[in-house]
Short mmCIF file of C-alpha atoms in Angstrom, two decimals:
data_model
loop_
_atom_site.label_atom_id
_atom_site.label_comp_id
_atom_site.label_asym_id
_atom_site.label_seq_id
_atom_site.Cartn_x
_atom_site.Cartn_y
_atom_site.Cartn_z
CA MET A 292 -2.45 -25.21 -12.97
CA SER A 293 -0.52 -24.86 -9.67
CA GLU A 294 -1.17 -21.85 -7.46
CA ARG A 295 2.35 -20.45 -7.69
CA GLN A 296 2.83 -20.94 -11.44
CA PRO A 297 3.96 -17.75 -13.23
CA VAL A 298 1.44 -16.46 -15.72
CA ALA A 299 1.11 -13.55 -18.13
CA PHE A 300 -1.68 -11.91 -20.08
CA LEU A 301 -1.37 -10.68 -23.65
CA SER A 302 -3.18 -7.38 -24.15
CA TYR A 303 -3.74 -6.75 -27.84
CA VAL A 304 -6.23 -5.73 -30.51
CA ARG A 305 -7.49 -8.82 -32.33
CA SER A 306 -7.83 -7.07 -35.69
CA ASN A 307 -4.06 -6.42 -35.63
CA ASP A 308 -3.44 -10.14 -35.25
CA ASP A 309 -5.95 -11.00 -37.97
CA HIS A 310 -4.37 -8.53 -40.40
CA ASP A 311 -0.91 -10.06 -39.82
CA ASN A 312 -2.23 -13.59 -40.32
CA GLY A 313 -1.85 -14.58 -36.66
CA ALA A 314 1.69 -13.19 -36.19
CA ILE A 315 0.87 -11.92 -32.69
CA THR A 316 -0.50 -15.32 -31.71
CA ALA A 317 2.65 -16.93 -33.09
CA PHE A 318 4.79 -14.51 -31.06
CA ARG A 319 2.86 -15.41 -27.92
CA LYS A 320 3.50 -19.12 -28.45
CA ARG A 321 7.22 -18.59 -29.13
CA LEU A 322 7.67 -16.39 -26.04
CA GLU A 323 5.74 -18.82 -23.87
CA GLY A 324 8.00 -21.63 -25.02
CA GLU A 325 11.20 -19.61 -24.66
CA VAL A 326 10.44 -18.70 -21.04
CA ARG A 327 9.69 -22.36 -20.39
CA MET A 328 13.04 -23.27 -21.97
CA GLN A 329 14.99 -20.79 -19.83
CA THR A 330 13.27 -21.50 -16.51
CA GLY A 331 12.44 -25.18 -16.81
CA GLU A 332 9.00 -24.31 -15.45
CA SER A 333 5.56 -23.92 -16.99
CA PHE A 334 4.73 -20.41 -18.11
CA ALA A 335 1.25 -19.61 -19.40
CA ILE A 336 0.40 -16.54 -21.49
CA PHE A 337 -3.34 -16.04 -21.82
CA GLN A 338 -4.44 -14.33 -24.97
CA ASP A 339 -8.10 -14.57 -25.88
CA ARG A 340 -10.43 -12.53 -23.69
CA ASN A 341 -13.34 -14.68 -24.85
CA ASP A 342 -11.66 -17.80 -23.46
CA ILE A 343 -13.15 -18.62 -20.06
CA SER A 344 -9.65 -19.35 -18.76
CA TRP A 345 -8.68 -15.72 -19.39
CA GLY A 346 -11.43 -14.41 -17.17
CA GLN A 347 -10.80 -16.90 -14.39
CA GLN A 348 -7.03 -16.42 -14.38
CA TRP A 349 -7.27 -12.65 -14.71
CA GLU A 350 -9.62 -12.26 -11.75
CA GLU A 351 -7.67 -14.69 -9.56
CA ARG A 352 -4.09 -13.74 -10.38
CA ILE A 353 -4.51 -9.97 -10.39
CA GLU A 354 -5.68 -10.18 -6.75
CA ARG A 355 -3.00 -12.56 -5.53
CA SER A 356 0.14 -11.76 -3.66
CA LEU A 357 3.43 -10.42 -4.92
CA SER A 358 5.07 -13.85 -5.02
CA ASP A 359 2.54 -15.10 -7.58
CA ALA A 360 4.34 -13.50 -10.53
CA THR A 361 1.73 -12.08 -12.90
CA PHE A 362 2.62 -9.95 -15.92
CA LEU A 363 0.91 -7.96 -18.62
CA ILE A 364 2.39 -7.96 -22.14
CA PRO A 365 0.75 -5.13 -24.10
CA ILE A 366 1.18 -5.27 -27.87
CA VAL A 367 1.54 -1.56 -28.55
CA THR A 368 -0.04 -0.35 -31.80
CA PRO A 369 -2.11 2.75 -32.70
CA SER A 370 -5.25 0.66 -32.12
CA PHE A 371 -4.07 -0.31 -28.64
CA PHE A 372 -4.61 3.25 -27.36
CA ARG A 373 -8.16 3.27 -28.76
CA SER A 374 -9.20 -0.07 -27.28
CA PRO A 375 -11.23 0.27 -24.04
CA ALA A 376 -10.31 -3.32 -23.06
CA CYS A 377 -6.58 -2.75 -23.58
CA ARG A 378 -6.65 0.54 -21.71
CA SER A 379 -8.51 -1.03 -18.81
CA GLU A 380 -6.06 -3.93 -18.56
CA PHE A 381 -3.10 -1.57 -18.65
CA SER A 382 -4.57 0.69 -15.96
CA ILE A 383 -5.30 -2.24 -13.64
CA PHE A 384 -1.71 -3.45 -13.82
CA ALA A 385 -0.34 0.07 -13.46
CA ARG A 386 -2.28 0.45 -10.22
CA LYS A 387 -1.02 -2.90 -8.97
CA GLU A 388 2.54 -1.81 -9.73
CA LYS A 389 2.00 1.38 -7.76
CA LEU A 390 0.57 -0.53 -4.83
CA LEU A 391 3.49 -2.97 -4.78
CA GLY A 392 6.11 -0.30 -5.45
CA LEU A 393 7.33 -2.04 -8.61
CA ASN A 394 7.72 -1.32 -12.31
CA ARG A 395 8.31 -4.89 -13.51
CA LEU A 396 4.80 -6.20 -14.12
CA ILE A 397 4.11 -4.49 -17.46
CA LEU A 398 6.38 -5.67 -20.31
CA PRO A 399 5.47 -3.70 -23.45
CA LEU A 400 6.14 -4.94 -26.98
CA TYR A 401 6.34 -2.03 -29.45
CA TYR A 402 4.76 -3.61 -32.53
CA ILE A 403 3.73 -0.77 -34.89
CA THR A 404 4.95 2.84 -34.83
CA CYS A 405 2.53 5.06 -32.89
CA ASP A 406 2.18 8.83 -33.00
CA GLN A 407 1.52 8.70 -29.26
CA LEU A 408 5.11 7.59 -28.59
CA SER A 409 6.73 10.19 -30.83
CA ALA A 410 8.69 13.15 -29.47
CA THR A 411 6.06 15.59 -30.78
CA TYR A 412 3.13 14.04 -28.90
CA GLU A 413 1.68 16.44 -26.34
CA VAL A 414 3.02 15.65 -22.87
CA GLY A 415 0.36 14.80 -20.30
CA SER A 416 -2.44 14.12 -22.76
CA ASP A 417 -2.58 10.37 -22.04
CA GLU A 418 -1.52 8.73 -18.76
CA ILE A 419 -0.85 5.38 -20.46
CA VAL A 420 1.46 7.04 -22.96
CA GLU A 421 3.40 8.71 -20.16
CA THR A 422 3.83 5.37 -18.37
CA LEU A 423 4.97 3.58 -21.53
CA LYS A 424 7.58 6.23 -22.30
CA LEU A 425 9.29 5.43 -19.00
CA ARG A 426 9.55 1.70 -19.71
CA ASN A 427 12.26 -0.33 -21.39
CA TRP A 428 10.01 -1.86 -24.00
CA THR A 429 10.98 -4.53 -26.51
CA ASP A 430 11.04 -2.88 -29.94
CA TRP A 431 9.57 -5.41 -32.37
CA ARG A 432 8.80 -3.02 -35.24
CA HIS A 433 11.75 -4.17 -37.36
CA PHE A 434 10.92 -7.84 -36.72
CA ARG A 435 7.24 -7.70 -37.61
CA PHE A 436 7.59 -9.41 -41.00
CA LYS A 437 10.57 -11.64 -40.18
CA GLN A 438 10.74 -15.32 -39.20
CA PHE A 439 11.33 -16.20 -35.56
CA VAL A 440 14.36 -18.35 -36.39
CA GLU A 441 16.15 -15.44 -38.08
CA GLU A 442 18.77 -13.38 -36.33
CA PRO A 443 18.43 -10.99 -34.54
CA VAL A 444 14.72 -11.91 -34.09
CA ALA A 445 15.46 -15.07 -32.12
CA SER A 446 17.94 -13.19 -29.92
CA ALA A 447 15.47 -10.40 -29.18
CA LEU A 448 12.83 -12.93 -28.17
CA ALA A 449 15.34 -14.75 -25.95
CA GLU A 450 16.29 -11.46 -24.29
CA MET A 451 12.65 -10.74 -23.47
CA ALA A 452 12.27 -14.23 -22.01
CA ALA A 453 15.40 -13.67 -19.91
CA MET A 454 13.94 -10.40 -18.63
CA ILE A 455 10.76 -12.23 -17.60
CA LYS A 456 12.82 -14.92 -15.91
CA GLY A 457 14.75 -12.31 -13.93
CA SER A 458 11.55 -10.57 -12.86
CA ILE A 459 10.00 -13.86 -11.76
CA ARG A 460 12.99 -14.71 -9.59
CA GLU A 461 13.18 -11.23 -8.08
CA LEU A 462 9.48 -11.10 -7.28
CA GLU A 463 9.62 -14.56 -5.72
CA ALA A 464 12.55 -13.46 -3.53
CA ILE A 465 10.69 -10.36 -2.38
CA GLY A 466 7.58 -12.41 -1.70
CA ASN A 467 9.60 -14.89 0.35
CA LEU A 468 11.04 -12.01 2.37
CA SER A 469 7.55 -10.69 3.06
CA ARG A 470 6.35 -14.07 4.29
CA ALA A 471 9.47 -14.67 6.36
CA LYS A 472 9.03 -11.37 8.20
CA ALA A 473 5.42 -12.14 9.01
CA THR A 474 6.21 -15.71 10.10
CA SER A 475 9.04 -14.58 12.36
CA GLN A 476 6.52 -12.70 14.49
CA ASN A 477 3.82 -15.38 14.29
CA GLN A 478 1.50 -13.06 12.48
CA VAL A 479 0.89 -14.80 9.19
CA ALA A 480 -2.61 -14.25 7.91
CA THR A 481 -5.20 -16.97 7.93
CA SER A 482 -7.04 -17.47 4.67
CA GLU A 483 -10.22 -16.30 6.35
CA SER A 484 -8.63 -13.03 7.47
CA LEU A 485 -7.52 -12.03 3.98
CA GLN A 486 -10.37 -13.53 2.02
CA ALA A 487 -11.74 -11.00 -0.42
CA PRO A 488 -15.43 -10.28 0.24
CA ASP A 489 -18.13 -10.56 -2.38
CA LEU A 490 -18.87 -7.44 -4.35
CA GLU A 491 -22.62 -8.10 -3.99
CA GLU A 492 -22.39 -7.20 -0.30
CA ALA A 493 -21.40 -3.66 -1.26
CA ALA A 494 -24.50 -3.03 -3.33
CA SER A 495 -26.02 -0.77 -0.68
CA LEU A 496 -23.10 1.66 -0.86
CA THR A 497 -22.97 4.27 -3.60
CA GLU A 498 -19.87 6.03 -4.86
CA GLU A 499 -21.48 9.37 -3.97
CA THR A 500 -21.89 8.30 -0.34
CA ILE A 501 -18.47 6.72 -0.02
CA PHE A 502 -16.38 9.36 -1.73
CA GLU A 503 -18.24 12.54 -0.84
CA ASP A 504 -15.20 14.03 0.92
CA ALA A 505 -11.68 14.36 -0.42
CA SER A 506 -9.14 16.69 1.07
CA PRO A 507 -5.59 17.59 0.10
CA THR A 508 -2.78 16.27 2.26
CA GLU A 509 0.07 18.20 3.79
CA SER A 510 3.70 17.29 3.26
CA ALA A 511 5.98 15.87 5.94
CA ASN A 512 8.57 17.79 7.94
CA GLU A 513 11.82 18.22 6.10
CA ILE A 514 14.42 15.44 6.46
CA PRO A 515 17.98 16.22 5.31
CA VAL A 516 18.83 14.77 1.88
CA TYR A 517 22.11 12.93 1.42
CA SER A 518 25.21 15.02 0.88
CA PRO A 519 28.83 13.82 0.98
CA ASP A 520 29.55 16.69 3.37
CA SER A 521 26.45 16.23 5.51
CA THR A 522 26.92 16.01 9.27
CA ALA A 523 23.28 15.21 9.94
CA SER A 524 22.71 12.21 12.20
CA TYR A 525 19.89 11.08 9.91
CA CYS A 526 19.14 11.75 6.28
CA ALA A 527 17.34 10.37 3.25
CA TYR A 528 19.47 9.54 0.23
CA THR A 529 16.69 11.06 -1.88
CA LYS A 530 13.06 12.04 -1.31
CA ASP A 531 12.18 12.12 -5.00
CA TYR A 532 10.24 8.85 -4.83
CA ASP A 533 8.39 9.39 -1.54
CA GLU A 534 4.64 9.84 -1.63
CA VAL A 535 1.75 10.93 0.54
CA VAL A 536 -1.40 9.36 -0.87
CA GLU A 537 -5.08 9.07 -0.04
CA ALA A 538 -5.75 5.37 0.58
CA SER A 539 -8.57 5.41 -1.96
CA GLU A 540 -6.17 6.40 -4.77
CA LEU A 541 -4.38 3.04 -4.78
CA VAL A 542 -7.26 0.85 -5.97
CA GLU A 543 -10.40 0.97 -8.05
CA ARG A 544 -13.44 2.23 -6.17
CA ALA A 545 -15.22 -1.10 -6.55
CA GLU A 546 -12.28 -2.87 -4.94
CA LEU A 547 -12.24 -0.36 -2.09
CA VAL A 548 -15.93 -1.01 -1.49
CA ARG A 549 -15.28 -4.77 -1.38
CA LEU A 550 -12.51 -4.33 1.17
CA HIS A 551 -14.69 -1.97 3.19
CA ARG A 552 -17.48 -4.51 3.38
CA PHE A 553 -14.96 -7.13 4.52
CA ILE A 554 -13.75 -4.86 7.33
CA GLN A 555 -17.31 -3.93 8.21
CA ARG A 556 -18.07 -7.58 8.91
CA ARG A 557 -15.22 -7.65 11.42
CA SER A 558 -16.34 -4.32 12.88
CA LYS A 559 -19.85 -5.68 13.31
CA VAL A 560 -18.54 -8.56 15.42
CA LEU A 561 -16.50 -6.16 17.57
CA ARG A 562 -19.49 -3.87 17.96
CA THR A 563 -21.63 -6.80 19.09
CA ILE A 564 -19.07 -7.79 21.71
CA HIS A 565 -17.90 -4.39 22.96
CA GLY A 566 -20.51 -1.87 21.86
CA GLU A 567 -22.57 -1.74 25.03
CA ALA A 568 -19.57 -1.90 27.35
CA LEU A 569 -17.73 0.83 25.45
CA GLY A 570 -20.85 2.95 25.46
CA SER A 571 -21.04 2.66 29.24
CA PHE A 572 -17.32 3.35 29.57
CA LEU A 573 -17.47 6.58 27.54
CA SER A 574 -20.93 7.84 28.49
CA PRO A 575 -19.83 9.74 31.66
CA PHE A 576 -17.61 12.08 29.63
CA THR A 577 -18.90 15.38 28.27
CA PRO A 578 -16.92 18.30 26.80
CA ILE A 579 -16.07 21.18 29.12
CA ALA A 580 -17.71 24.27 27.68
CA ASP A 581 -14.73 26.65 27.53
CA ALA A 582 -11.93 24.10 27.20
CA PRO A 583 -9.84 23.95 24.01
CA PRO A 584 -11.08 21.27 21.62
CA LEU A 585 -9.04 18.06 21.53
CA CYS A 586 -7.34 16.97 18.27
CA VAL A 587 -6.09 13.38 17.99
CA SER A 588 -3.95 11.87 15.25
CA VAL A 589 -3.83 8.07 15.03
CA LEU A 590 -0.70 6.79 13.24
CA ILE A 591 -0.81 3.13 12.17
CA ASP A 592 2.14 0.88 11.44
CA ASN A 593 1.52 -0.61 7.98
CA SER A 594 4.55 -2.90 7.97
CA GLY A 595 4.69 -6.48 6.69
CA SER A 596 4.83 -7.93 10.19
CA MET A 597 1.31 -6.56 10.79
CA ARG A 598 0.00 -8.75 7.98
CA GLY A 599 -3.01 -10.91 8.74
CA GLU A 600 -5.07 -10.68 11.90
CA PRO A 601 -3.23 -7.68 13.42
CA ILE A 602 -3.87 -5.36 10.47
CA THR A 603 -7.37 -6.72 9.88
CA MET A 604 -8.36 -6.08 13.49
CA THR A 605 -6.64 -2.69 13.44
CA ALA A 606 -8.68 -1.67 10.40
CA ALA A 607 -11.90 -2.96 11.95
CA TRP A 608 -11.25 -1.08 15.18
CA CYS A 609 -10.31 2.14 13.36
CA ASN A 610 -13.69 1.93 11.67
CA LEU A 611 -15.33 1.92 15.11
CA ILE A 612 -12.91 4.28 16.85
CA ALA A 613 -13.65 6.92 14.22
CA GLU A 614 -17.37 6.66 15.02
CA TRP A 615 -16.86 6.92 18.79
CA MET A 616 -14.45 9.85 18.45
CA ASP A 617 -17.05 11.62 16.33
CA LYS A 618 -19.67 11.05 19.04
CA LEU A 619 -17.25 12.52 21.59
CA ARG A 620 -16.78 15.49 19.24
CA ILE A 621 -13.03 14.90 19.07
CA SER A 622 -11.40 15.97 15.81
CA THR A 623 -9.47 12.90 14.62
CA GLU A 624 -7.39 11.78 11.68
CA PHE A 625 -6.03 8.33 10.82
CA LEU A 626 -2.71 7.91 9.03
CA GLY A 627 -0.61 4.93 7.94
CA PHE A 628 3.05 4.47 7.09
CA THR A 629 4.97 1.91 5.05
CA THR A 630 7.34 1.91 2.06
CA ARG A 631 6.65 1.61 -1.65
CA ALA A 632 8.98 -1.38 -2.09
CA TRP A 633 10.68 -4.27 -0.32
CA LYS A 634 14.47 -4.34 -0.11
CA GLY A 635 14.82 -0.74 -1.21
CA GLY A 636 13.08 0.99 -4.07
CA GLN A 637 14.08 3.57 -6.64
CA SER A 638 16.12 5.34 -3.95
CA LYS A 639 18.34 2.28 -3.70
CA GLU A 640 18.64 2.03 -7.49
CA ARG A 641 19.81 5.65 -7.69
CA TRP A 642 22.35 5.01 -4.92
CA ILE A 643 23.72 1.98 -6.78
CA ALA A 644 23.97 3.98 -10.01
CA ALA A 645 25.96 6.63 -8.12
CA GLY A 646 28.57 4.07 -7.08
CA LYS A 647 27.20 3.25 -3.60
CA PRO A 648 28.58 6.20 -1.61
CA THR A 649 29.11 5.43 2.08
CA ASN A 650 26.60 6.24 4.82
CA PRO A 651 23.79 6.97 2.36
CA GLY A 652 21.00 7.25 4.91
CA ARG A 653 17.50 6.00 4.22
CA LEU A 654 17.40 3.92 1.01
CA ASN A 655 13.74 3.11 0.53
CA ASP A 656 10.82 5.08 -0.87
CA LEU A 657 8.29 6.19 1.74
CA ARG A 658 4.59 5.66 1.35
CA HIS A 659 2.50 7.64 3.83
CA LEU A 660 -1.24 7.06 3.66
CA VAL A 661 -4.18 9.20 4.71
CA TYR A 662 -7.15 7.07 5.76
CA LYS A 663 -9.09 9.95 7.26
CA SER A 664 -8.00 13.58 7.43
CA PHE A 665 -9.17 15.97 10.15
CA SER A 666 -11.50 17.70 7.71
CA ALA A 667 -13.08 14.55 6.21
CA SER A 668 -16.31 13.11 7.56
CA VAL A 669 -16.44 9.70 9.21
CA GLY A 670 -18.88 8.35 6.63
CA ALA A 671 -16.79 9.42 3.66
CA SER A 672 -13.57 8.03 5.12
CA ALA A 673 -14.86 4.70 6.43
CA PRO A 674 -14.17 2.73 3.19
CA ASN A 675 -10.50 3.77 3.31
CA PHE A 676 -9.86 1.63 6.39
CA GLY A 677 -10.45 -1.48 4.28
CA MET A 678 -7.35 -0.60 2.28
CA MET A 679 -5.21 -1.82 5.20
CA ALA A 680 -6.28 -5.38 4.40
CA ARG A 681 -5.25 -5.06 0.75
CA GLU A 682 -2.64 -7.68 -0.16
CA GLY A 683 0.64 -6.07 -1.16
CA LEU A 684 0.29 -2.81 0.78
CA LEU A 685 2.29 -3.70 3.88
CA LYS A 686 6.09 -3.54 3.52
CA GLU A 687 8.85 -1.89 5.60
CA ASN A 688 8.41 0.60 8.46
CA ILE A 689 10.47 3.76 8.93
CA ASP A 690 8.87 5.12 12.06
CA GLY A 691 10.87 8.28 12.75
CA GLU A 692 9.90 10.08 9.56
CA ALA A 693 6.30 8.87 9.92
CA VAL A 694 6.00 10.31 13.43
CA LEU A 695 7.47 13.61 12.20
CA TRP A 696 4.99 13.65 9.32
CA ALA A 697 2.01 12.99 11.60
CA PHE A 698 3.29 15.61 14.05
CA ALA A 699 3.63 18.21 11.27
CA ARG A 700 0.03 17.62 10.19
CA LEU A 701 -1.16 17.78 13.80
CA GLN A 702 0.64 21.08 14.35
CA GLN A 703 -1.48 22.68 11.64
CA GLN A 704 -4.56 22.28 13.85
CA ARG A 705 -5.41 25.45 15.74
CA SER A 706 -6.24 23.83 19.06
CA SER A 707 -3.60 23.79 21.78
CA HIS A 708 -4.73 20.32 22.91
CA LYS A 709 -3.11 17.79 20.58
CA MET A 710 -2.50 14.08 20.98
CA LEU A 711 -0.68 11.56 18.77
CA ILE A 712 -1.37 7.85 19.31
CA VAL A 713 0.81 5.33 17.45
CA ILE A 714 -0.36 1.74 16.88
CA SER A 715 2.61 -0.51 16.10
CA ASP A 716 3.99 -4.00 16.52
CA GLY A 717 7.68 -3.24 16.94
CA ALA A 718 10.75 -1.17 16.19
CA PRO A 719 11.57 0.43 12.81
CA VAL A 720 12.88 -1.97 10.17
CA ASP A 721 14.09 -1.44 6.61
CA ASP A 722 16.61 -4.08 5.61
CA THR A 723 18.33 -2.13 2.84
CA THR A 724 18.79 0.99 4.95
CA LEU A 725 20.09 -0.96 7.94
CA SER A 726 22.47 -3.03 5.80
CA VAL A 727 24.53 0.05 4.83
CA ASN A 728 24.15 2.22 7.94
CA ARG A 729 24.48 1.66 11.68
CA PRO A 730 22.33 -1.19 13.03
CA ASP A 731 20.44 1.27 15.27
CA TYR A 732 20.12 3.91 12.55
CA LEU A 733 16.32 3.92 12.29
CA GLU A 734 15.61 3.32 15.95
CA GLN A 735 17.98 6.07 17.03
CA HIS A 736 16.27 8.49 14.67
CA LEU A 737 12.87 7.57 16.09
CA GLN A 738 14.13 8.32 19.59
CA GLU A 739 15.52 11.67 18.41
CA VAL A 740 12.17 12.52 16.84
CA ILE A 741 10.28 11.63 20.01
CA GLU A 742 12.61 13.82 22.06
CA SER A 743 12.24 16.71 19.62
CA ILE A 744 8.43 16.76 19.82
CA SER A 745 8.26 16.13 23.55
CA GLY A 746 6.23 18.84 25.22
CA LYS A 747 4.68 19.95 21.93
CA VAL A 748 2.20 17.08 21.68
CA ARG A 749 0.95 14.27 23.92
CA LEU A 750 2.46 11.10 22.46
CA HIS A 751 1.25 7.57 23.25
CA ALA A 752 1.88 4.18 21.63
CA ILE A 753 0.00 0.89 21.70
CA GLY A 754 2.19 -2.15 21.04
CA ILE A 755 0.50 -5.17 19.47
CA GLY A 756 2.15 -8.29 20.87
CA THR A 757 5.33 -6.29 21.49
CA ASP A 758 6.57 -3.98 24.21
CA VAL A 759 7.29 -0.72 22.35
CA SER A 760 8.31 1.20 25.50
CA PRO A 761 12.02 1.17 24.47
CA CYS A 762 10.95 3.48 21.63
CA TYR A 763 7.91 5.24 23.11
CA PRO A 764 8.02 6.39 26.76
CA ASN A 765 4.21 6.36 27.12
CA ALA A 766 3.45 2.87 25.84
CA ALA A 767 0.75 0.30 26.47
CA THR A 768 0.99 -3.33 25.37
CA ILE A 769 -1.74 -5.69 24.24
CA THR A 770 -1.27 -9.39 23.55
CA ASN A 771 -4.32 -9.71 21.33
CA SER A 772 -5.16 -7.37 18.46
CA SER A 773 -8.85 -7.65 19.33
CA ASP A 774 -8.10 -5.45 22.36
CA ILE A 775 -6.97 -2.44 20.31
CA GLY A 776 -10.19 -0.48 20.79
CA PRO A 777 -10.55 -0.90 24.56
CA ARG A 778 -6.90 -0.06 25.17
CA PHE A 779 -7.09 2.92 22.82
CA PHE A 780 -9.93 4.47 24.81
CA GLU A 781 -8.25 3.69 28.13
CA VAL A 782 -5.16 5.55 26.92
CA LEU A 783 -7.31 8.41 25.69
CA VAL A 784 -9.50 9.06 28.74
CA ASN A 785 -6.66 8.67 31.26
CA ASP A 786 -4.54 11.31 29.56
CA GLU A 787 -4.36 14.65 31.37
CA LEU A 788 -5.09 16.50 28.16
CA PHE A 789 -8.37 14.64 27.69
CA GLN A 790 -9.34 15.21 31.31
CA SER A 791 -8.70 18.94 30.96
CA SER A 792 -11.12 19.03 28.01
CA TYR A 793 -13.78 16.61 29.28
CA HIS A 794 -15.78 16.44 32.48
CA SER A 795 -16.73 13.06 33.97
CA SER A 796 -19.85 12.42 36.00
CA GLU A 797 -17.95 9.56 37.65
CA PRO A 798 -14.50 10.94 38.59
CA ARG A 799 -11.83 8.32 39.21
CA LYS A 800 -8.06 8.21 39.61
CA ARG A 801 -7.85 5.82 36.71
CA TYR A 802 -10.50 4.65 34.27
CA ARG A 803 -10.42 0.98 33.35
CA TYR A 804 -12.48 -0.67 30.67
CA ILE A 805 -14.19 -3.85 31.87
CA ALA A 806 -14.57 -6.28 28.99
CA PRO A 807 -17.86 -8.18 28.69
CA LYS A 808 -17.72 -11.65 30.23
CA SER A 809 -18.55 -13.22 26.88
CA THR A 810 -15.11 -12.17 25.53
#
């Protein structure tokens, strides 16, 4: 089977199929063939969980990228909601949809009337029920005892196949866009960089240790919402689909542990190379007794162009930076920003449904991530950094709103000494938003945001492979993502705010990190 071949998984209760003399199996074969007829390409639907191919394909395809179209076809019956296997399969795909910002991977077939989907069923009692109610399922209840060649049975099956075909093509187009953006900046991941680590390596970590801290997140500063009479220079068409989410909420805990162990391996290499030199670089600094404590927010660009080595090294360095900041007794939080979808999300769909009014403003759904809050411990937050390397997370970048959001969170800290450090690889980009607004719409807003917070917080930026000084006045540039940590600490200790809070036993006009000769 080729790597890019579309595939689906049938999630069903076997006793239902047995009772109907294999009707569900027959449906699977007919749908598989119909999709093949309409696309001219192979399309496999795996059915039997006891078949070794199911397990292999499930584990491989569920972890692959967006362009490898993988679907779940749940056969919805009363027994479906009581099956642990069916519920687990549904939940896994629902989380993948959330991660990718899509709602096209689960294609329900309503097979037998269920009380759970009736109007009288208690709202909120079952998360799977709530998700299903929002989907355009294929209603097969009236066709259950009919022949596939009968009308309108054959037509209904053909319509479902056409829906799958459309989803395949759309997902492939989005996947191609993701790869093209990464390639254009020569930052495509190597297979080693994105290789998923073995779960066995995480055996020493317990859920209690990893997830001991969880703190609520604050909302972003208000951005004007679209109005036909609005004179605002920047607005969002709608904010209904934006989200602020703890990184750990997007994947299963076991997967987060795997990603954490992967990032830890990279951190270990960086620690071996730079640990002693960084220790010597930071050792002269001690807090001034009566000085206000320093609070630092680190905002990380989680856009598609960061995919591969840049985001992997960023995650690995954040893992170490958090430790060093804790040793310096600097209160620190780590945030990320991206969007929930490529090429516009539900915001765009609402705009289209409204007749595409002019100058709509931002047309994608924001996803702001909290990797470590100010109140969370370093140990509890460390696994979250691995989430940056999760395939499918990185999409578009709308920097202005992200900077405002990070600034709003930082302002809630009581200390008067506040610093915001942005790690990015370029200017804001969201294709859908820029296609229907001014070409400089996002960049201009970022500049307005920076001007508005000037004097209220110390703002720095580190550009990875890109000069970001046109956007950020205080900007440093690195050509290699492996230099993120050293440059971060150079920026930190040379800032006047840091020097007013920390005494150095070796005063200098400017502190420069000297990399070990082995690097």
